[in-house]
mmCIF file of C-alpha atoms in Angstrom:
data_model
loop_
_atom_site.group_PDB
_atom_site.id
_atom_site.type_symbol
_atom_site.label_atom_id
_atom_site.label_comp_id
_atom_site.label_asym_id
_atom_site.label_seq_id
_atom_site.Cartn_x
_atom_site.Cartn_y
_atom_site.Cartn_z
ATOM 1 C CA UNK A 561 -27.938 130.113 -37.656
ATOM 2 C CA UNK A 562 -26.022 127.385 -40.016
ATOM 3 C CA UNK A 563 -25.206 129.292 -42.935
ATOM 4 C CA UNK A 564 -23.906 132.619 -40.421
ATOM 5 C CA UNK A 565 -21.819 130.221 -38.635
ATOM 6 C CA UNK A 566 -20.662 128.857 -41.429
ATOM 7 C CA UNK A 567 -19.406 131.883 -43.180
ATOM 8 C CA UNK A 568 -17.951 132.921 -40.075
ATOM 9 C CA UNK A 569 -15.715 129.525 -39.790
ATOM 10 C CA UNK A 570 -14.636 130.876 -43.062
ATOM 11 C CA UNK A 571 -13.288 133.662 -42.748
ATOM 12 C CA UNK A 572 -11.779 133.069 -38.903
ATOM 13 C CA UNK A 573 -10.521 129.306 -40.192
ATOM 14 C CA UNK A 574 -7.688 131.260 -42.979
ATOM 15 C CA UNK A 575 -5.566 134.423 -42.515
ATOM 16 C CA UNK A 576 -6.340 136.834 -43.998
ATOM 17 C CA UNK A 577 -8.697 138.357 -42.107
ATOM 18 C CA UNK A 578 -6.491 138.860 -38.933
ATOM 19 C CA UNK A 579 -2.910 139.858 -41.010
ATOM 20 C CA UNK A 580 -5.279 142.508 -42.560
ATOM 21 C CA UNK A 581 -6.385 143.656 -39.316
ATOM 22 C CA UNK A 582 -2.898 143.826 -38.626
ATOM 23 C CA UNK A 583 -1.891 145.593 -41.230
ATOM 24 C CA UNK A 584 -4.641 148.088 -40.982
ATOM 25 C CA UNK A 585 -4.151 148.783 -37.619
ATOM 26 C CA UNK A 586 0.016 149.917 -37.696
ATOM 27 C CA UNK A 587 -0.499 152.070 -41.041
ATOM 28 C CA UNK A 588 -4.227 153.490 -40.063
ATOM 29 C CA UNK A 589 -2.454 154.344 -36.122
ATOM 30 C CA UNK A 590 1.793 155.160 -37.784
ATOM 31 C CA UNK A 591 -0.478 157.965 -40.158
ATOM 32 C CA UNK A 592 -1.917 159.503 -37.423
ATOM 33 C CA UNK A 593 0.617 159.152 -34.696
ATOM 34 C CA UNK A 594 2.486 160.929 -37.139
ATOM 35 C CA UNK A 595 0.042 163.494 -38.257
ATOM 36 C CA UNK A 596 -0.592 164.003 -35.126
ATOM 37 C CA UNK A 597 2.406 165.139 -34.300
ATOM 38 C CA UNK A 598 2.709 167.352 -37.003
ATOM 39 C CA UNK A 599 -0.099 169.224 -36.158
ATOM 40 C CA UNK A 600 1.181 169.608 -32.229
ATOM 41 C CA UNK A 601 4.632 170.987 -33.885
ATOM 42 C CA UNK A 602 2.296 173.342 -36.418
ATOM 43 C CA UNK A 603 0.466 174.292 -33.437
ATOM 44 C CA UNK A 604 3.492 175.225 -31.165
ATOM 45 C CA UNK A 605 5.749 176.860 -34.274
ATOM 46 C CA UNK A 606 3.438 178.632 -36.637
ATOM 47 C CA UNK A 607 6.066 180.800 -37.832
ATOM 48 C CA UNK A 608 7.464 177.629 -39.384
ATOM 49 C CA UNK A 609 4.633 176.545 -40.014
ATOM 50 C CA UNK A 610 3.798 179.682 -42.216
ATOM 51 C CA UNK A 611 6.859 179.559 -43.812
ATOM 52 C CA UNK A 612 6.089 176.140 -45.343
ATOM 53 C CA UNK A 613 1.978 177.071 -45.457
ATOM 54 C CA UNK A 614 1.300 173.985 -43.828
ATOM 55 C CA UNK A 615 -1.298 176.083 -41.064
ATOM 56 C CA UNK A 616 -4.917 174.202 -40.319
ATOM 57 C CA UNK A 617 -7.503 176.040 -41.047
ATOM 58 C CA UNK A 618 -9.031 177.808 -38.183
ATOM 59 C CA UNK A 619 -11.413 177.324 -35.893
ATOM 60 C CA UNK A 620 -10.918 173.436 -36.605
ATOM 61 C CA UNK A 621 -10.493 170.811 -34.325
ATOM 62 C CA UNK A 622 -7.030 168.749 -35.497
ATOM 63 C CA UNK A 623 -8.688 165.358 -33.128
ATOM 64 C CA UNK A 624 -11.281 164.864 -35.674
ATOM 65 C CA UNK A 625 -9.228 165.191 -38.752
ATOM 66 C CA UNK A 626 -5.894 162.939 -36.846
ATOM 67 C CA UNK A 627 -8.989 159.644 -36.383
ATOM 68 C CA UNK A 628 -10.930 160.448 -39.360
ATOM 69 C CA UNK A 629 -7.619 158.458 -40.558
ATOM 70 C CA UNK A 630 -9.268 155.412 -39.927
ATOM 71 C CA UNK A 631 -11.643 155.309 -42.367
ATOM 72 C CA UNK A 632 -10.758 157.953 -45.042
ATOM 73 C CA UNK A 633 -7.884 155.821 -45.325
ATOM 74 C CA UNK A 634 -7.921 152.727 -43.509
ATOM 75 C CA UNK A 635 -11.815 151.464 -45.543
ATOM 76 C CA UNK A 636 -10.123 149.699 -48.174
ATOM 77 C CA UNK A 637 -9.190 147.350 -45.865
ATOM 78 C CA UNK A 638 -13.088 145.610 -44.875
ATOM 79 C CA UNK A 639 -13.819 146.667 -49.024
ATOM 80 C CA UNK A 640 -10.359 144.071 -49.461
ATOM 81 C CA UNK A 641 -11.309 141.404 -47.395
ATOM 82 C CA UNK A 642 -15.158 141.774 -48.775
ATOM 83 C CA UNK A 643 -14.766 140.948 -51.506
ATOM 84 C CA UNK A 644 -12.169 138.265 -51.267
ATOM 85 C CA UNK A 645 -14.465 136.295 -49.115
ATOM 86 C CA UNK A 646 -16.532 136.409 -52.063
ATOM 87 C CA UNK A 647 -14.028 135.610 -54.759
ATOM 88 C CA UNK A 648 -12.249 133.103 -53.068
ATOM 89 C CA UNK A 649 -15.302 130.944 -53.512
ATOM 90 C CA UNK A 650 -15.072 131.014 -56.676
ATOM 91 C CA UNK A 651 -11.027 131.105 -56.783
ATOM 92 C CA UNK A 652 -11.864 127.266 -54.873
ATOM 93 C CA UNK A 653 -14.395 125.562 -55.754
ATOM 94 C CA UNK A 654 -16.442 126.454 -51.958
ATOM 95 C CA UNK A 655 -19.056 127.252 -53.674
ATOM 96 C CA UNK A 656 -20.201 123.561 -54.468
ATOM 97 C CA UNK A 657 -19.994 121.859 -50.907
ATOM 98 C CA UNK A 658 -22.016 125.414 -49.345
ATOM 99 C CA UNK A 659 -24.754 125.359 -52.601
ATOM 100 C CA UNK A 660 -24.663 121.444 -51.031
ATOM 101 C CA UNK A 661 -25.147 122.203 -48.066
ATOM 102 C CA UNK A 662 -27.112 125.097 -48.591
ATOM 103 C CA UNK A 663 -29.674 124.903 -51.745
ATOM 104 C CA UNK A 664 -30.859 127.928 -51.806
ATOM 105 C CA UNK A 665 -28.498 130.311 -53.038
ATOM 106 C CA UNK A 666 -29.580 133.604 -51.073
ATOM 107 C CA UNK A 667 -29.079 132.259 -48.062
ATOM 108 C CA UNK A 668 -25.682 131.552 -48.200
ATOM 109 C CA UNK A 669 -25.768 135.398 -49.985
ATOM 110 C CA UNK A 670 -26.955 136.901 -46.937
ATOM 111 C CA UNK A 671 -25.395 135.314 -44.131
ATOM 112 C CA UNK A 672 -22.288 136.090 -45.928
ATOM 113 C CA UNK A 673 -23.595 139.835 -45.857
ATOM 114 C CA UNK A 674 -23.628 140.322 -42.402
ATOM 115 C CA UNK A 675 -20.739 138.070 -41.448
ATOM 116 C CA UNK A 676 -18.661 140.370 -43.530
ATOM 117 C CA UNK A 677 -20.237 143.577 -42.443
ATOM 118 C CA UNK A 678 -19.370 142.059 -38.567
ATOM 119 C CA UNK A 679 -16.588 141.885 -39.151
ATOM 120 C CA UNK A 680 -16.271 144.976 -40.987
ATOM 121 C CA UNK A 681 -17.068 146.238 -37.746
ATOM 122 C CA UNK A 682 -14.528 144.518 -35.893
ATOM 123 C CA UNK A 683 -11.794 146.811 -38.255
ATOM 124 C CA UNK A 684 -13.572 149.252 -37.277
ATOM 125 C CA UNK A 685 -13.484 149.363 -33.607
ATOM 126 C CA UNK A 686 -9.209 148.428 -33.870
ATOM 127 C CA UNK A 687 -8.776 151.247 -36.515
ATOM 128 C CA UNK A 688 -10.021 154.295 -34.865
ATOM 129 C CA UNK A 689 -8.748 152.982 -31.229
ATOM 130 C CA UNK A 690 -5.035 152.920 -33.071
ATOM 131 C CA UNK A 691 -6.060 156.104 -35.081
ATOM 132 C CA UNK A 692 -7.497 157.898 -31.004
ATOM 133 C CA UNK A 693 -4.464 155.527 -29.764
ATOM 134 C CA UNK A 694 -1.482 156.764 -31.427
ATOM 135 C CA UNK A 695 -2.744 160.475 -33.018
ATOM 136 C CA UNK A 696 -4.718 161.791 -29.323
ATOM 137 C CA UNK A 697 -1.198 160.468 -27.551
ATOM 138 C CA UNK A 698 0.910 162.126 -30.018
ATOM 139 C CA UNK A 699 -1.775 165.202 -29.457
ATOM 140 C CA UNK A 700 -1.759 164.896 -25.697
ATOM 141 C CA UNK A 701 2.024 164.956 -25.944
ATOM 142 C CA UNK A 702 2.146 169.394 -27.658
ATOM 143 C CA UNK A 703 -0.338 170.081 -25.233
ATOM 144 C CA UNK A 704 -3.288 169.812 -27.660
ATOM 145 C CA UNK A 705 -7.288 168.310 -25.961
ATOM 146 C CA UNK A 706 -7.194 165.063 -27.303
ATOM 147 C CA UNK A 707 -11.088 165.203 -27.388
ATOM 148 C CA UNK A 708 -11.805 162.257 -25.533
ATOM 149 C CA UNK A 709 -13.976 163.587 -22.790
ATOM 150 C CA UNK A 710 -15.951 165.209 -26.106
ATOM 151 C CA UNK A 711 -19.046 163.302 -26.442
ATOM 152 C CA UNK A 712 -18.558 164.097 -31.138
ATOM 153 C CA UNK A 713 -15.548 162.461 -30.475
ATOM 154 C CA UNK A 714 -17.028 158.938 -29.627
ATOM 155 C CA UNK A 715 -20.085 159.890 -31.658
ATOM 156 C CA UNK A 716 -17.872 160.261 -35.030
ATOM 157 C CA UNK A 717 -15.671 157.387 -33.583
ATOM 158 C CA UNK A 718 -19.574 154.956 -33.632
ATOM 159 C CA UNK A 719 -19.869 156.252 -37.238
ATOM 160 C CA UNK A 720 -17.201 155.803 -38.312
ATOM 161 C CA UNK A 721 -17.173 152.229 -36.858
ATOM 162 C CA UNK A 722 -20.810 151.934 -38.674
ATOM 163 C CA UNK A 723 -18.649 152.737 -42.358
ATOM 164 C CA UNK A 724 -16.578 150.494 -42.000
ATOM 165 C CA UNK A 725 -18.685 148.188 -41.690
ATOM 166 C CA UNK A 726 -21.022 148.987 -45.194
ATOM 167 C CA UNK A 727 -17.380 149.223 -46.369
ATOM 168 C CA UNK A 728 -17.078 145.456 -45.732
ATOM 169 C CA UNK A 729 -20.400 144.960 -47.855
ATOM 170 C CA UNK A 730 -19.299 146.588 -50.502
ATOM 171 C CA UNK A 731 -16.847 145.007 -51.080
ATOM 172 C CA UNK A 732 -19.068 141.462 -50.932
ATOM 173 C CA UNK A 733 -20.837 143.135 -53.223
ATOM 174 C CA UNK A 734 -18.693 144.048 -55.450
ATOM 175 C CA UNK A 735 -16.913 139.976 -54.847
ATOM 176 C CA UNK A 736 -20.391 138.912 -56.061
ATOM 177 C CA UNK A 737 -21.053 141.617 -59.249
ATOM 178 C CA UNK A 738 -16.966 140.248 -60.351
ATOM 179 C CA UNK A 739 -15.803 136.790 -59.186
ATOM 180 C CA UNK A 740 -12.666 137.021 -60.807
ATOM 181 C CA UNK A 741 -9.917 137.665 -57.791
ATOM 182 C CA UNK A 742 -7.881 139.014 -59.586
ATOM 183 C CA UNK A 743 -9.896 141.360 -61.420
ATOM 184 C CA UNK A 744 -11.867 142.485 -58.127
ATOM 185 C CA UNK A 745 -8.652 143.090 -56.049
ATOM 186 C CA UNK A 746 -7.649 145.557 -58.842
ATOM 187 C CA UNK A 747 -10.776 146.927 -59.026
ATOM 188 C CA UNK A 748 -10.525 147.399 -55.907
ATOM 189 C CA UNK A 749 -7.028 149.157 -55.249
ATOM 190 C CA UNK A 750 -6.981 151.213 -58.053
ATOM 191 C CA UNK A 751 -10.643 152.986 -57.967
ATOM 192 C CA UNK A 752 -9.581 153.593 -53.821
ATOM 193 C CA UNK A 753 -6.341 154.980 -54.363
ATOM 194 C CA UNK A 754 -6.209 156.187 -57.775
ATOM 195 C CA UNK A 755 -9.381 156.580 -59.683
ATOM 196 C CA UNK A 756 -12.080 158.278 -56.126
ATOM 197 C CA UNK A 757 -9.223 160.565 -54.826
ATOM 198 C CA UNK A 758 -8.363 162.014 -59.543
ATOM 199 C CA UNK A 759 -12.625 162.562 -59.703
ATOM 200 C CA UNK A 760 -13.560 163.845 -56.424
ATOM 201 C CA UNK A 761 -10.120 166.334 -56.994
ATOM 202 C CA UNK A 762 -11.534 166.724 -61.066
ATOM 203 C CA UNK A 763 -15.182 167.292 -59.488
ATOM 204 C CA UNK A 764 -14.042 170.257 -56.662
ATOM 205 C CA UNK A 765 -12.922 172.469 -59.640
ATOM 206 C CA UNK A 766 -17.043 172.882 -61.044
ATOM 207 C CA UNK A 767 -19.690 173.999 -58.866
ATOM 208 C CA UNK A 768 -21.797 171.427 -60.793
ATOM 209 C CA UNK A 769 -19.937 168.108 -60.089
ATOM 210 C CA UNK A 770 -18.485 169.158 -57.102
ATOM 211 C CA UNK A 771 -22.703 167.979 -56.284
ATOM 212 C CA UNK A 772 -22.641 164.971 -58.020
ATOM 213 C CA UNK A 773 -19.172 164.369 -56.375
ATOM 214 C CA UNK A 774 -20.681 164.482 -53.305
ATOM 215 C CA UNK A 775 -22.017 161.096 -53.629
ATOM 216 C CA UNK A 776 -18.542 158.836 -54.545
ATOM 217 C CA UNK A 777 -18.107 156.695 -52.179
ATOM 218 C CA UNK A 778 -15.417 158.013 -50.923
ATOM 219 C CA UNK A 779 -16.827 161.069 -50.305
ATOM 220 C CA UNK A 780 -20.381 159.701 -49.035
ATOM 221 C CA UNK A 781 -17.847 158.074 -45.830
ATOM 222 C CA UNK A 782 -16.608 161.202 -45.229
ATOM 223 C CA UNK A 783 -19.476 162.518 -44.363
ATOM 224 C CA UNK A 784 -20.915 160.284 -42.599
ATOM 225 C CA UNK A 785 -17.550 160.097 -40.838
ATOM 226 C CA UNK A 786 -16.507 164.145 -40.660
ATOM 227 C CA UNK A 787 -14.628 165.634 -41.471
ATOM 228 C CA UNK A 788 -11.108 164.080 -42.379
ATOM 229 C CA UNK A 789 -7.705 164.681 -44.520
ATOM 230 C CA UNK A 790 -9.516 165.318 -47.232
ATOM 231 C CA UNK A 791 -10.979 168.042 -46.226
ATOM 232 C CA UNK A 792 -8.109 169.941 -45.677
ATOM 233 C CA UNK A 793 -6.695 168.698 -48.919
ATOM 234 C CA UNK A 794 -8.982 170.390 -51.131
ATOM 235 C CA UNK A 795 -11.553 167.691 -52.438
ATOM 236 C CA UNK A 796 -14.715 168.561 -51.836
ATOM 237 C CA UNK A 797 -15.422 172.508 -51.429
ATOM 238 C CA UNK A 798 -19.116 172.058 -51.726
ATOM 239 C CA UNK A 799 -21.466 171.933 -48.570
ATOM 240 C CA UNK A 800 -20.857 167.752 -47.650
ATOM 241 C CA UNK A 801 -24.535 165.861 -47.006
ATOM 242 C CA UNK A 802 -25.729 165.350 -44.137
ATOM 243 C CA UNK A 803 -23.588 161.824 -42.180
ATOM 244 C CA UNK A 804 -27.164 159.954 -42.808
ATOM 245 C CA UNK A 805 -27.579 160.671 -45.933
ATOM 246 C CA UNK A 806 -24.025 159.636 -46.625
ATOM 247 C CA UNK A 807 -24.370 156.408 -44.213
ATOM 248 C CA UNK A 808 -27.701 155.455 -46.907
ATOM 249 C CA UNK A 809 -25.360 155.791 -50.099
ATOM 250 C CA UNK A 810 -22.699 153.220 -48.542
ATOM 251 C CA UNK A 811 -25.706 150.545 -47.435
ATOM 252 C CA UNK A 812 -27.351 151.343 -50.795
ATOM 253 C CA UNK A 813 -24.379 151.309 -53.054
ATOM 254 C CA UNK A 814 -23.886 148.123 -51.764
ATOM 255 C CA UNK A 815 -27.343 146.188 -51.599
ATOM 256 C CA UNK A 816 -27.639 147.853 -55.257
ATOM 257 C CA UNK A 817 -24.090 145.917 -56.158
ATOM 258 C CA UNK A 818 -24.801 142.822 -53.986
ATOM 259 C CA UNK A 819 -27.979 142.797 -56.056
ATOM 260 C CA UNK A 820 -27.047 142.673 -59.257
ATOM 261 C CA UNK A 821 -24.626 140.058 -58.664
ATOM 262 C CA UNK A 822 -26.522 137.910 -56.894
ATOM 263 C CA UNK A 823 -28.912 137.987 -60.115
ATOM 264 C CA UNK A 824 -26.048 136.689 -62.304
ATOM 265 C CA UNK A 825 -22.121 135.125 -61.642
ATOM 266 C CA UNK A 826 -24.443 133.801 -57.724
ATOM 267 C CA UNK A 827 -27.279 132.228 -60.539
ATOM 268 C CA UNK A 828 -24.393 130.371 -62.605
ATOM 269 C CA UNK A 829 -24.125 126.967 -62.331
ATOM 270 C CA UNK A 830 -20.844 126.154 -60.200
ATOM 271 C CA UNK A 831 -18.593 123.569 -60.440
#
């Protein structure tokens, strides 16, 4: 418990976590509100939408797509928070007093792992509150059912919160594996904003590679949560993973990264 309390204080006594939380809420809320308004306009103006090639696939419920911005776009924030929580320790040499107070390094690592999972869940709750508030309001303004009375809507939000928690755990694993803070930030941004979207698009062009592409972290995250913007953008034409398999893929990535890092950088001498 002392290790958990210590790791909790390390996070809340910095400004990074709440700044990223505010940015996350503003970012996904704006996207969800704008996309919800756009879908509402497209529903009210089918002729204009057809002329602009912006029609929704028939039978597709727009509400989950709007709400899923919280995780499909916002996952980078808990991912980055998890990575910074570890790399900051190396950068500012705070691991030295930490290991003096708690010599068992595995205890420190798993305490950090647990605390960041909790913060990832908090980020998930805030992100879905933003997308469901802004996006649901926009849909309701155009007479589209926001689905708040549908249990599946809330089940999707719960799975999304789990996904965000797992992304924070993956960030911890990355930070342990790549202790250099600048390198970790570059990896997070390059992978989430460029590399994986390109890989998902390229993999979707072939039936064999499309099956492999379902196990990419972002694709697994979307499978866990539900339909996302990428679903209608044409990324991932093959059948997605079952939601629980998507969750297991994310958890496996987090555990493997953390385990490898615990046997490499986490065991090095700290000065």
